[in-house]
PDB file of C-alpha atoms in Angstrom:
ATOM      1  CA  UNK A   1      46.911  -3.866  -8.416  1.00  0.00           C
ATOM      2  CA  UNK A   2      45.402  -1.986 -11.401  1.00  0.00           C
ATOM      3  CA  UNK A   3      44.087   0.679  -9.045  1.00  0.00           C
ATOM      4  CA  UNK A   4      47.586   1.236  -7.602  1.00  0.00           C
ATOM      5  CA  UNK A   5      49.091   1.532 -11.103  1.00  0.00           C
ATOM      6  CA  UNK A   6      46.358   3.986 -12.090  1.00  0.00           C
ATOM      7  CA  UNK A   7      47.000   6.113  -8.979  1.00  0.00           C
ATOM      8  CA  UNK A   8      50.766   6.176  -9.534  1.00  0.00           C
ATOM      9  CA  UNK A   9      50.260   7.030 -13.228  1.00  0.00           C
ATOM     10  CA  UNK A  10      47.925   9.850 -12.250  1.00  0.00           C
ATOM     11  CA  UNK A  11      50.450  11.094  -9.693  1.00  0.00           C
ATOM     12  CA  UNK A  12      53.217  11.167 -12.304  1.00  0.00           C
ATOM     13  CA  UNK A  13      50.955  13.046 -14.736  1.00  0.00           C
ATOM     14  CA  UNK A  14      50.075  15.640 -12.062  1.00  0.00           C
ATOM     15  CA  UNK A  15      53.772  16.033 -11.195  1.00  0.00           C
ATOM     16  CA  UNK A  16      54.658  16.682 -14.839  1.00  0.00           C
ATOM     17  CA  UNK A  17      51.927  19.334 -15.108  1.00  0.00           C
ATOM     18  CA  UNK A  18      53.178  21.002 -11.904  1.00  0.00           C
ATOM     19  CA  UNK A  19      56.746  21.073 -13.234  1.00  0.00           C
ATOM     20  CA  UNK A  20      55.637  22.602 -16.521  1.00  0.00           C
ATOM     21  CA  UNK A  21      53.550  25.226 -14.743  1.00  0.00           C
ATOM     22  CA  UNK A  22      56.351  26.092 -12.323  1.00  0.00           C
ATOM     23  CA  UNK A  23      58.752  26.549 -15.236  1.00  0.00           C
ATOM     24  CA  UNK A  24      56.259  28.969 -16.750  1.00  0.00           C
ATOM     25  CA  UNK A  25      55.924  30.877 -13.477  1.00  0.00           C
ATOM     26  CA  UNK A  26      59.696  31.214 -13.289  1.00  0.00           C
ATOM     27  CA  UNK A  27      59.710  33.037 -16.619  1.00  0.00           C
ATOM     28  CA  UNK A  28      61.368  30.254 -18.570  1.00  0.00           C
ATOM     29  CA  UNK A  29      58.624  30.160 -21.176  1.00  0.00           C
ATOM     30  CA  UNK A  30      59.496  33.205 -23.292  1.00  0.00           C
ATOM     31  CA  UNK A  31      61.916  31.390 -25.586  1.00  0.00           C
ATOM     32  CA  UNK A  32      60.324  28.269 -27.018  1.00  0.00           C
ATOM     33  CA  UNK A  33      62.504  26.130 -29.254  1.00  0.00           C
ATOM     34  CA  UNK A  34      66.167  25.300 -29.661  1.00  0.00           C
ATOM     35  CA  UNK A  35      68.321  25.475 -32.770  1.00  0.00           C
ATOM     36  CA  UNK A  36      70.514  22.471 -33.481  1.00  0.00           C
ATOM     37  CA  UNK A  37      72.387  21.164 -36.503  1.00  0.00           C
ATOM     38  CA  UNK A  38      70.483  19.128 -39.057  1.00  0.00           C
ATOM     39  CA  UNK A  39      72.789  16.212 -38.301  1.00  0.00           C
ATOM     40  CA  UNK A  40      71.949  16.403 -34.584  1.00  0.00           C
ATOM     41  CA  UNK A  41      68.227  16.567 -35.425  1.00  0.00           C
ATOM     42  CA  UNK A  42      68.525  13.391 -37.505  1.00  0.00           C
ATOM     43  CA  UNK A  43      70.389  11.676 -34.676  1.00  0.00           C
ATOM     44  CA  UNK A  44      67.958  12.772 -31.937  1.00  0.00           C
ATOM     45  CA  UNK A  45      64.611  12.610 -33.754  1.00  0.00           C
ATOM     46  CA  UNK A  46      65.141  10.275 -36.697  1.00  0.00           C
ATOM     47  CA  UNK A  47      64.787  10.848 -40.376  1.00  0.00           C
ATOM     48  CA  UNK A  48      62.247  13.132 -41.983  1.00  0.00           C
ATOM     49  CA  UNK A  49      59.101  11.208 -42.930  1.00  0.00           C
ATOM     50  CA  UNK A  50      57.584  13.978 -45.052  1.00  0.00           C
ATOM     51  CA  UNK A  51      57.941  17.729 -45.414  1.00  0.00           C
ATOM     52  CA  UNK A  52      56.775  20.870 -47.165  1.00  0.00           C
ATOM     53  CA  UNK A  53      58.648  24.073 -47.960  1.00  0.00           C
ATOM     54  CA  UNK A  54      57.879  27.749 -47.727  1.00  0.00           C
ATOM     55  CA  UNK A  55      60.018  30.530 -49.115  1.00  0.00           C
ATOM     56  CA  UNK A  56      62.014  32.173 -46.374  1.00  0.00           C
ATOM     57  CA  UNK A  57      60.916  35.600 -47.644  1.00  0.00           C
ATOM     58  CA  UNK A  58      57.264  34.560 -47.247  1.00  0.00           C
ATOM     59  CA  UNK A  59      57.938  33.259 -43.722  1.00  0.00           C
ATOM     60  CA  UNK A  60      59.664  36.521 -42.783  1.00  0.00           C
ATOM     61  CA  UNK A  61      56.629  38.479 -43.996  1.00  0.00           C
ATOM     62  CA  UNK A  62      54.345  36.221 -41.918  1.00  0.00           C
ATOM     63  CA  UNK A  63      56.449  36.863 -38.804  1.00  0.00           C
ATOM     64  CA  UNK A  64      55.485  40.537 -39.063  1.00  0.00           C
ATOM     65  CA  UNK A  65      51.851  39.522 -38.462  1.00  0.00           C
ATOM     66  CA  UNK A  66      52.416  37.936 -35.045  1.00  0.00           C
ATOM     67  CA  UNK A  67      53.853  39.311 -31.830  1.00  0.00           C
ATOM     68  CA  UNK A  68      55.317  36.427 -29.814  1.00  0.00           C
ATOM     69  CA  UNK A  69      54.664  32.959 -31.225  1.00  0.00           C
ATOM     70  CA  UNK A  70      54.528  31.020 -34.482  1.00  0.00           C
ATOM     71  CA  UNK A  71      52.867  27.608 -34.796  1.00  0.00           C
ATOM     72  CA  UNK A  72      53.390  25.044 -37.551  1.00  0.00           C
ATOM     73  CA  UNK A  73      51.621  21.897 -38.701  1.00  0.00           C
ATOM     74  CA  UNK A  74      51.615  19.692 -41.765  1.00  0.00           C
ATOM     75  CA  UNK A  75      48.098  18.705 -42.804  1.00  0.00           C
ATOM     76  CA  UNK A  76      47.784  16.339 -45.760  1.00  0.00           C
ATOM     77  CA  UNK A  77      51.379  17.183 -46.646  1.00  0.00           C
ATOM     78  CA  UNK A  78      50.851  20.957 -46.734  1.00  0.00           C
ATOM     79  CA  UNK A  79      52.232  23.494 -44.281  1.00  0.00           C
ATOM     80  CA  UNK A  80      49.856  25.534 -42.123  1.00  0.00           C
ATOM     81  CA  UNK A  81      51.077  28.393 -39.939  1.00  0.00           C
ATOM     82  CA  UNK A  82      49.335  30.165 -37.057  1.00  0.00           C
ATOM     83  CA  UNK A  83      50.332  33.202 -35.017  1.00  0.00           C
ATOM     84  CA  UNK A  84      49.429  34.390 -31.536  1.00  0.00           C
ATOM     85  CA  UNK A  85      46.057  33.156 -30.275  1.00  0.00           C
ATOM     86  CA  UNK A  86      46.002  30.595 -33.116  1.00  0.00           C
ATOM     87  CA  UNK A  87      45.299  33.322 -35.675  1.00  0.00           C
ATOM     88  CA  UNK A  88      45.807  31.928 -39.190  1.00  0.00           C
ATOM     89  CA  UNK A  89      48.841  33.283 -41.023  1.00  0.00           C
ATOM     90  CA  UNK A  90      49.215  30.780 -43.858  1.00  0.00           C
ATOM     91  CA  UNK A  91      47.028  30.133 -45.626  1.00  0.00           C
ATOM     92  CA  UNK A  92      45.295  33.200 -44.241  1.00  0.00           C
ATOM     93  CA  UNK A  93      41.798  31.830 -44.904  1.00  0.00           C
ATOM     94  CA  UNK A  94      42.411  28.638 -42.876  1.00  0.00           C
ATOM     95  CA  UNK A  95      40.226  28.228 -39.788  1.00  0.00           C
ATOM     96  CA  UNK A  96      41.939  25.811 -37.378  1.00  0.00           C
ATOM     97  CA  UNK A  97      39.765  23.455 -35.376  1.00  0.00           C
ATOM     98  CA  UNK A  98      40.128  23.840 -31.609  1.00  0.00           C
ATOM     99  CA  UNK A  99      41.669  20.402 -31.192  1.00  0.00           C
ATOM    100  CA  UNK A 100      44.045  20.444 -34.175  1.00  0.00           C
ATOM    101  CA  UNK A 101      47.541  20.127 -32.713  1.00  0.00           C
ATOM    102  CA  UNK A 102      50.089  22.740 -33.789  1.00  0.00           C
ATOM    103  CA  UNK A 103      53.736  23.049 -32.749  1.00  0.00           C
ATOM    104  CA  UNK A 104      54.508  26.391 -31.097  1.00  0.00           C
ATOM    105  CA  UNK A 105      57.855  28.213 -31.236  1.00  0.00           C
ATOM    106  CA  UNK A 106      58.892  31.701 -30.158  1.00  0.00           C
ATOM    107  CA  UNK A 107      58.878  34.171 -33.017  1.00  0.00           C
ATOM    108  CA  UNK A 108      62.408  35.173 -32.001  1.00  0.00           C
ATOM    109  CA  UNK A 109      63.642  31.581 -32.359  1.00  0.00           C
ATOM    110  CA  UNK A 110      62.157  31.294 -35.848  1.00  0.00           C
ATOM    111  CA  UNK A 111      63.893  34.569 -36.758  1.00  0.00           C
ATOM    112  CA  UNK A 112      67.162  33.297 -35.302  1.00  0.00           C
ATOM    113  CA  UNK A 113      66.824  30.089 -37.349  1.00  0.00           C
ATOM    114  CA  UNK A 114      66.336  32.088 -40.546  1.00  0.00           C
ATOM    115  CA  UNK A 115      69.388  34.251 -39.833  1.00  0.00           C
ATOM    116  CA  UNK A 116      71.643  31.332 -38.933  1.00  0.00           C
ATOM    117  CA  UNK A 117      70.437  29.061 -41.749  1.00  0.00           C
ATOM    118  CA  UNK A 118      70.687  31.673 -44.511  1.00  0.00           C
ATOM    119  CA  UNK A 119      68.636  29.630 -47.001  1.00  0.00           C
ATOM    120  CA  UNK A 120      66.013  30.867 -49.452  1.00  0.00           C
ATOM    121  CA  UNK A 121      63.732  27.986 -48.423  1.00  0.00           C
ATOM    122  CA  UNK A 122      62.489  26.899 -45.013  1.00  0.00           C
ATOM    123  CA  UNK A 123      61.392  23.297 -44.623  1.00  0.00           C
ATOM    124  CA  UNK A 124      58.725  22.109 -42.180  1.00  0.00           C
ATOM    125  CA  UNK A 125      59.459  18.450 -41.444  1.00  0.00           C
ATOM    126  CA  UNK A 126      57.445  15.693 -39.829  1.00  0.00           C
ATOM    127  CA  UNK A 127      59.640  13.191 -38.071  1.00  0.00           C
ATOM    128  CA  UNK A 128      58.546  10.154 -36.089  1.00  0.00           C
ATOM    129  CA  UNK A 129      57.513  11.999 -32.919  1.00  0.00           C
ATOM    130  CA  UNK A 130      58.232  15.655 -33.619  1.00  0.00           C
ATOM    131  CA  UNK A 131      57.759  18.441 -36.108  1.00  0.00           C
ATOM    132  CA  UNK A 132      60.919  20.378 -36.927  1.00  0.00           C
ATOM    133  CA  UNK A 133      61.652  23.503 -38.950  1.00  0.00           C
ATOM    134  CA  UNK A 134      64.867  23.587 -40.984  1.00  0.00           C
ATOM    135  CA  UNK A 135      66.648  26.407 -42.766  1.00  0.00           C
ATOM    136  CA  UNK A 136      69.998  25.618 -44.374  1.00  0.00           C
ATOM    137  CA  UNK A 137      71.923  23.294 -42.074  1.00  0.00           C
ATOM    138  CA  UNK A 138      70.093  24.463 -38.921  1.00  0.00           C
ATOM    139  CA  UNK A 139      66.984  22.866 -37.409  1.00  0.00           C
ATOM    140  CA  UNK A 140      64.541  24.284 -34.864  1.00  0.00           C
ATOM    141  CA  UNK A 141      62.941  21.811 -32.460  1.00  0.00           C
ATOM    142  CA  UNK A 142      61.700  21.509 -28.849  1.00  0.00           C
ATOM    143  CA  UNK A 143      58.320  23.106 -29.535  1.00  0.00           C
ATOM    144  CA  UNK A 144      55.313  23.248 -27.233  1.00  0.00           C
ATOM    145  CA  UNK A 145      52.144  21.425 -28.291  1.00  0.00           C
ATOM    146  CA  UNK A 146      49.148  23.704 -28.854  1.00  0.00           C
ATOM    147  CA  UNK A 147      46.754  22.744 -27.408  1.00  0.00           C
ATOM    148  CA  UNK A 148      47.293  22.703 -24.454  1.00  0.00           C
ATOM    149  CA  UNK A 149      50.184  25.234 -24.350  1.00  0.00           C
ATOM    150  CA  UNK A 150      48.979  27.864 -26.806  1.00  0.00           C
ATOM    151  CA  UNK A 151      50.266  30.981 -25.032  1.00  0.00           C
ATOM    152  CA  UNK A 152      53.134  30.099 -22.695  1.00  0.00           C
TER     153      UNK A 152
END
């Protein structure tokens, strides 16, 4: 009985990996993230458990230092930001461990969030199961976990 459950669980896991890989092969991986209202984010993902802010001007300057992707994480309540290939952007002297999970978004989606939110501050928020990025009344979610998806 346990062996059958293990096999079916393994089969489901393999199927999920195949679906993710096929989506990547079909070119659907360029835009990572989706912008929703803050109210929708609260409804879908629950309330913010803790957060940290970064000035939007600072975030815009960091975007210039990466080509395709931006990754966020809150570590001990402080925001950490990586660029392509997990290169540290903020703080720039941070060396991320290989297995430290970051949340990857397309650089273009972060830029779109900043334009649509129009706020001087950007908030990185830890919710129950997700990490979201909010600017004004707009929230960016639906990130990829890195690892394993560090360069979709």
